[in-house]
Coordinates of C-alpha atoms and ligand atoms in Angstrom, one line a residue:
M30 CA -18.2 24.6 3.7
H31 CA -18.2 27.8 5.8
N32 CA -17.8 31.2 4.2
V33 CA -15.7 33.6 6.2
T34 CA -14.6 37.2 5.5
L35 CA -10.9 37.4 6.0
I36 CA -9.4 40.8 6.9
K37 CA -5.6 40.4 7.3
G38 CA -5.1 43.9 8.7
D39 CA -2.2 46.2 9.2
G40 CA 1.4 45.9 10.7
I41 CA 1.9 42.4 11.9
G42 CA -1.6 41.4 10.8
P43 CA -0.8 39.8 7.4
S44 CA 2.0 37.6 8.9
I45 CA 0.0 36.2 11.8
M46 CA -3.2 35.8 9.9
D47 CA -1.4 33.8 7.2
V48 CA -0.2 31.5 9.8
A49 CA -3.6 31.2 11.5
V50 CA -5.3 30.5 8.2
K51 CA -2.8 27.8 7.2
I52 CA -3.4 26.1 10.6
I53 CA -7.1 26.2 10.3
D54 CA -6.9 24.8 6.8
A55 CA -4.5 22.1 8.0
S56 CA -7.1 21.0 10.6
G57 CA -9.3 19.8 7.7
V58 CA -12.2 22.2 8.3
K59 CA -13.5 23.5 4.9
I60 CA -13.5 27.3 4.9
N61 CA -14.0 29.5 1.9
W62 CA -11.9 32.5 2.9
E63 CA -13.2 35.7 1.2
E64 CA -10.4 38.3 1.5
A65 CA -11.4 41.9 2.2
D66 CA -9.5 45.1 3.1
A67 CA -9.9 47.4 6.1
G68 CA -7.8 49.8 8.1
M69 CA -4.7 51.7 7.0
A70 CA -4.1 49.2 4.1
A71 CA -7.5 50.0 2.7
Y72 CA -7.2 53.7 3.4
D73 CA -4.0 53.8 1.3
K74 CA -5.6 51.8 -1.5
Y75 CA -9.2 53.2 -1.7
G76 CA -9.1 56.4 0.4
T77 CA -11.5 54.8 2.9
A78 CA -10.6 52.6 5.9
I79 CA -13.7 50.4 5.4
P80 CA -14.5 49.9 1.7
D81 CA -18.1 49.0 0.7
Q82 CA -16.9 45.6 -0.7
T83 CA -15.7 44.7 2.8
L84 CA -19.1 45.5 4.4
I85 CA -20.9 43.6 1.6
S86 CA -18.7 40.6 2.3
I87 CA -19.5 40.6 6.0
D88 CA -23.2 41.3 5.3
K89 CA -23.2 38.1 3.3
N90 CA -21.0 35.8 5.3
R91 CA -21.9 37.0 8.8
V92 CA -18.6 35.7 10.2
A93 CA -15.3 37.6 9.9
F94 CA -11.8 36.7 11.0
K95 CA -9.8 39.9 11.4
G96 CA -6.2 40.9 12.0
P97 CA -5.3 44.1 14.0
L98 CA -6.0 47.4 12.3
T99 CA -4.0 50.6 12.8
T100 CA -6.0 53.6 14.1
P101 CA -4.5 57.1 14.0
V102 CA -4.3 58.5 17.6
G103 CA -6.2 61.7 18.3
K104 CA -6.9 62.5 14.6
G105 CA -7.7 60.9 11.2
F106 CA -10.4 58.3 10.6
R107 CA -12.4 56.8 13.4
S108 CA -11.5 53.4 14.7
I109 CA -12.7 50.7 12.3
N110 CA -12.8 48.2 15.1
V111 CA -15.4 50.4 16.9
A112 CA -17.3 51.1 13.7
L113 CA -17.6 47.4 12.9
R114 CA -18.8 46.5 16.4
Q115 CA -21.5 49.2 16.2
K116 CA -22.6 48.5 12.6
Y117 CA -23.1 44.8 13.3
D118 CA -24.3 45.3 16.9
L119 CA -21.5 43.0 18.1
Y120 CA -22.5 43.6 21.7
A121 CA -20.6 40.9 23.5
N122 CA -16.8 41.0 23.6
I123 CA -15.3 37.9 25.1
R124 CA -11.7 38.0 26.2
P125 CA -10.3 35.0 28.0
A126 CA -7.0 35.1 29.9
R127 CA -5.5 31.8 31.0
S128 CA -2.1 30.9 32.4
W129 CA 0.2 28.9 30.2
K130 CA 3.1 26.7 31.4
G131 CA 5.2 28.1 28.6
A132 CA 4.6 31.7 29.2
Q133 CA 6.4 33.6 32.0
S134 CA 4.0 35.5 34.3
K135 CA 3.6 36.5 37.9
F136 CA 0.8 34.1 38.7
E137 CA -0.1 30.5 37.9
D138 CA -3.5 28.9 37.3
I139 CA -5.3 32.0 36.2
D140 CA -8.5 31.4 34.2
I141 CA -10.5 34.6 33.9
I142 CA -13.0 35.5 31.2
V143 CA -13.7 39.3 30.7
I144 CA -17.1 39.9 29.0
R145 CA -17.2 43.5 27.9
E146 CA -20.3 45.4 26.6
N147 CA -19.1 46.4 23.2
T148 CA -21.4 49.0 21.7
E149 CA -22.4 51.5 24.4
G150 CA -20.8 53.6 27.2
L151 CA -18.0 56.1 26.5
Y152 CA -16.9 54.4 23.2
M153 CA -20.0 55.5 21.2
G154 CA -18.0 58.2 19.6
L155 CA -20.3 61.0 20.8
E156 CA -17.5 63.6 21.3
H157 CA -17.3 67.2 20.4
Y158 CA -15.8 70.5 21.5
L159 CA -18.0 72.9 23.4
T160 CA -16.2 76.1 22.5
K161 CA -14.9 77.7 19.3
E162 CA -11.4 77.8 20.8
K163 CA -11.5 74.0 21.2
D164 CA -10.5 74.3 24.8
V165 CA -13.4 72.4 26.3
A166 CA -14.3 68.9 25.1
E167 CA -17.2 66.7 26.0
S168 CA -17.7 63.0 25.6
L169 CA -21.1 61.3 26.2
A170 CA -21.5 57.8 27.7
V171 CA -24.8 56.2 26.9
I172 CA -26.0 53.1 28.9
T173 CA -29.4 51.5 28.1
R174 CA -31.5 49.0 30.0
K175 CA -31.6 46.8 26.9
G176 CA -27.8 46.9 26.3
S177 CA -27.1 46.2 30.0
E178 CA -29.6 43.4 30.2
R179 CA -28.3 41.5 27.2
I180 CA -24.6 41.7 28.1
V181 CA -25.2 40.6 31.7
D182 CA -27.5 37.8 30.6
Y183 CA -24.8 36.8 28.0
A184 CA -22.3 36.6 30.9
F185 CA -24.6 34.4 33.0
K186 CA -25.5 32.1 30.1
Y187 CA -21.8 31.8 29.3
A188 CA -21.0 30.9 32.9
R189 CA -23.8 28.3 33.0
D190 CA -22.9 26.7 29.6
N191 CA -19.2 26.6 30.3
G192 CA -19.2 25.2 33.9
R193 CA -18.3 28.5 35.5
K194 CA -19.2 29.2 39.1
K195 CA -19.2 33.0 39.5
V196 CA -19.9 36.3 37.7
T197 CA -18.4 39.5 39.0
L198 CA -20.0 42.7 37.7
C199 CA -17.7 45.7 37.7
H200 CA -19.0 49.3 37.9
K201 CA -18.5 52.8 39.2
A202 CA -22.0 53.4 40.4
N203 CA -20.9 55.2 43.5
I204 CA -19.8 58.2 41.2
L205 CA -21.6 57.6 37.9
K206 CA -25.0 57.1 39.5
Y207 CA -27.1 57.2 36.4
T208 CA -25.0 55.3 33.8
S209 CA -23.0 52.9 35.9
G210 CA -26.0 52.9 38.3
L211 CA -28.4 51.6 35.6
F212 CA -25.9 48.9 34.6
L213 CA -25.6 47.7 38.2
D214 CA -29.4 47.8 38.8
V215 CA -30.1 45.8 35.7
G216 CA -27.2 43.4 36.5
R217 CA -28.7 42.6 39.9
E218 CA -32.1 41.8 38.3
V219 CA -30.5 39.5 35.8
A220 CA -28.3 37.8 38.4
A221 CA -31.4 36.9 40.4
R222 CA -32.5 34.7 37.5
Y223 CA -29.4 32.5 37.8
P224 CA -29.4 31.4 41.5
E225 CA -27.0 28.6 40.7
I226 CA -24.2 31.0 39.7
E227 CA -22.5 33.1 42.4
F228 CA -22.9 36.8 41.8
D229 CA -20.4 39.5 43.1
E230 CA -20.3 43.2 42.4
K231 CA -17.2 45.3 42.6
I232 CA -16.3 48.9 42.0
I233 CA -13.8 49.2 39.1
D234 CA -10.9 50.7 41.0
A235 CA -11.2 48.0 43.7
T236 CA -11.4 45.4 41.0
C237 CA -8.0 46.5 39.6
M238 CA -6.4 46.1 43.0
H239 CA -8.0 42.8 43.7
L240 CA -7.0 41.5 40.3
V241 CA -3.4 42.3 41.0
M242 CA -3.4 41.0 44.6
D243 CA -5.7 38.0 44.5
P244 CA -6.7 37.2 40.9
H245 CA -7.8 33.7 41.7
Q246 CA -11.1 35.0 43.2
F247 CA -12.2 35.9 39.7
D248 CA -14.0 33.7 37.2
V249 CA -16.2 35.6 34.7
I250 CA -16.2 39.4 34.8
V251 CA -18.9 41.4 33.1
T252 CA -18.6 45.2 32.7
T253 CA -19.2 48.2 30.5
N254 CA -17.3 49.1 27.4
M255 CA -14.3 51.2 28.5
F256 CA -13.8 49.3 31.8
G257 CA -13.8 46.1 29.9
D258 CA -11.2 47.3 27.5
I259 CA -8.9 48.3 30.3
L260 CA -9.5 45.3 32.5
S261 CA -8.9 42.8 29.7
D262 CA -5.4 44.3 29.2
L263 CA -4.9 44.0 32.9
T264 CA -5.9 40.3 32.9
A265 CA -3.6 39.8 29.8
G266 CA -0.8 41.2 31.9
L267 CA -1.5 38.6 34.6
V268 CA -0.9 35.7 32.2
G269 CA 2.1 37.0 30.3
G270 CA 0.9 39.7 28.0
L271 CA -1.2 40.5 24.9
G272 CA 0.3 37.8 22.7
L273 CA -1.9 35.2 24.2
I274 CA -5.3 36.8 24.4
P275 CA -8.0 36.3 21.7
G276 CA -11.2 38.2 21.4
A277 CA -14.7 37.3 20.1
N278 CA -17.2 40.0 19.1
I279 CA -20.6 38.4 19.1
G280 CA -23.9 39.9 17.9
E281 CA -27.4 38.4 17.2
D282 CA -26.5 37.3 13.7
T283 CA -22.9 38.3 13.1
A284 CA -19.6 37.5 14.8
L285 CA -16.1 38.8 14.3
F286 CA -13.0 37.1 15.8
E287 CA -9.6 38.9 16.4
A288 CA -6.7 39.2 18.7
V289 CA -6.9 41.7 21.6
H290 CA -3.5 43.2 20.6
G291 CA -2.9 45.8 18.0
S292 CA -0.9 46.0 14.8
A293 CA 2.5 46.3 16.7
P294 CA 4.2 48.5 14.1
D295 CA 7.5 48.2 16.2
I296 CA 7.9 44.6 15.2
A297 CA 6.1 44.4 11.8
G298 CA 7.9 42.7 9.0
K299 CA 10.5 41.1 11.3
N300 CA 9.0 37.6 11.7
L301 CA 8.8 38.3 15.5
A302 CA 5.0 38.5 16.0
N303 CA 3.4 35.8 18.2
P304 CA 0.6 34.3 16.2
A305 CA -1.0 32.6 19.3
A306 CA -3.7 35.1 20.0
V307 CA -5.1 35.1 16.4
I308 CA -4.8 31.3 16.4
M309 CA -6.9 31.2 19.5
A310 CA -9.3 33.7 18.0
G311 CA -9.6 31.2 15.1
V312 CA -10.3 28.4 17.7
M313 CA -13.2 30.6 19.1
M314 CA -14.5 31.1 15.6
L315 CA -14.4 27.3 14.9
Q316 CA -16.4 26.8 18.2
Y317 CA -18.9 29.4 17.0
L318 CA -19.2 27.6 13.6
G319 CA -19.9 24.3 15.4
E320 CA -16.4 22.8 14.5
R321 CA -15.6 21.7 18.0
D322 CA -13.3 18.8 17.1
A323 CA -11.0 20.9 14.9
A324 CA -11.1 23.7 17.5
N325 CA -9.9 21.3 20.3
R326 CA -7.2 19.8 18.1
I327 CA -5.8 23.2 17.1
Q328 CA -5.9 24.4 20.8
A329 CA -4.1 21.2 21.9
A330 CA -1.4 21.6 19.2
L331 CA -0.9 25.2 20.1
E332 CA -0.6 24.4 23.8
K333 CA 2.0 21.7 23.1
V334 CA 4.2 24.0 21.1
V335 CA 3.9 27.0 23.5
N336 CA 4.5 24.8 26.6
A337 CA 7.5 23.0 25.0
G338 CA 9.0 26.5 24.5
D339 CA 11.5 25.8 21.6
N340 CA 9.5 26.8 18.5
V341 CA 7.9 30.0 19.9
T342 CA 8.4 33.7 19.2
P343 CA 10.9 35.6 21.4
D344 CA 8.2 37.3 23.5
L345 CA 7.4 33.8 24.9
N346 CA 11.1 32.6 25.1
P347 CA 13.8 35.2 24.5
S348 CA 16.4 32.5 23.7
S349 CA 14.2 30.9 21.0
R350 CA 15.5 31.3 17.5
A351 CA 12.0 30.7 16.0
G352 CA 9.8 33.4 14.6
T353 CA 6.2 33.7 13.5
I354 CA 6.6 31.3 10.5
E355 CA 8.5 28.6 12.4
M356 CA 6.0 28.7 15.2
G357 CA 3.2 28.2 12.7
E358 CA 5.1 25.3 11.1
A359 CA 5.6 23.6 14.5
I360 CA 1.9 23.8 15.3
I361 CA 0.9 22.3 11.9
A362 CA 3.5 19.5 12.6
E363 CA 1.7 18.8 15.9
L364 CA -1.7 18.8 14.2
Ligands
NAD20 P1 -0.1 46.8 20.2 O1 -0.9 45.8 20.9 O2 0.0 46.8 18.7 O3 1.4 46.7 20.8 C1 1.7 46.8 22.2 C2 3.1 46.1 22.4 O4 2.8 44.7 22.4 C3 4.1 46.4 21.4 O5 5.4 46.4 22.0 C4 4.1 45.2 20.5 O6 5.3 44.9 19.8 C5 3.6 44.1 21.4 N1 2.8 43.1 20.7 C6 1.5 43.2 20.3 N2 1.1 42.1 19.7 C7 2.1 41.3 19.7 C8 2.3 39.9 19.2 N3 1.3 39.3 18.6 N4 3.5 39.3 19.4 C9 4.5 40.0 20.1 N5 4.4 41.2 20.6 C10 3.2 41.8 20.4 O7 -0.6 48.2 20.8 P2 -0.3 49.7 20.3 O8 1.2 49.8 19.9 O9 -0.8 50.6 21.4 O10 -1.1 49.9 19.0 C11 -0.6 49.8 17.7 C12 -1.8 50.1 16.7 O11 -2.7 49.0 16.8 C13 -2.6 51.4 17.0 O12 -2.9 52.0 15.7 C14 -3.9 50.9 17.7 O13 -5.0 51.7 17.4 C15 -4.1 49.5 17.0 N6 -4.9 48.6 17.8 C16 -5.7 47.8 17.1 C17 -6.5 46.8 17.7 C18 -7.4 45.9 16.9 O14 -7.3 46.0 15.7 N7 -8.3 45.2 17.5 C19 -6.3 46.6 19.1 C20 -5.4 47.4 19.8 C21 -4.7 48.4 19.1

């Protein structure tokens, strides 16, 4: 029996998480789901977006399965996603983008893993105004040797353990000579320890162009926090959008699994949300928990349903009459 903290989240979160939990339970894996609140739902209930009970639950279980959380833009509470990544030092964010037969996209046969440093850089939240008038603002990016080394090493180990051939490190060291420069220097040192894996380094703007013009040259990409956030949406776009991209946040002793997409308030409560990304996040969680057989079976059932294209949400097939619930039922029937 595994103990997992379950945060259903905001907007479309509860509907897609209910489907994902039902599918995982139907696979036969024994999970004791400990439900906890976070985000807007928690803020409305307890006056805090991350109640102590939720942190106590994650402290105990060390594995969390989380739906998307709404974050107010430009004001209000800080992103809970960022806070959780920092509190549990979830330094590696793995975001795979793969082509699907059943999803319309501009390219075929894409298989790119973005590995993003998740705790440093411009997302540390070190922001403030420099003047009383609030007309000059400053944001600090912090890059450390330790943080750079462990994420690039994670990327090379991931490549080695998953039969991958190449790691591309993305940076902006031509302009950001200290921060991005340190990341690149450390990256080169780590790469030298893995001669069996091809190493490439690319400036971030060139990477964006190459990803759009010739994405098949990419295999594993490793990069700093904000670049990774942006690049992984770009790779999502190459394979048909955010509805199909899961994300794992991995630390030394804690891991949190979620979709890359947000709470999609525009379609919340309409049975329209595609549950595939959180289902795949569940698959990544089962792999992490050592439940490889169940993970493979769920992935195969999901692929069958998505590729058949009848019982899928409208973002995958606009003429489909199925919604979130029906897609979940079809996957369970396949299982
Ligand atoms: P979003 O990802 O929620 O939505 C972008 C677009 O994609 C919308 O049109 C939406 O309908 C669509 N979409 C997203 N997920 C979908 C799904 N599963 N099925 C079908 N369509 C889907 O991004 P946003 O609108 O910029 O953000 C909304 C809220 O989510 C914000 O408060 C933001 O901060 C938050 N957010 C949270 C996370 C997270 O919890 N990890 C990640 C990104 C954004």
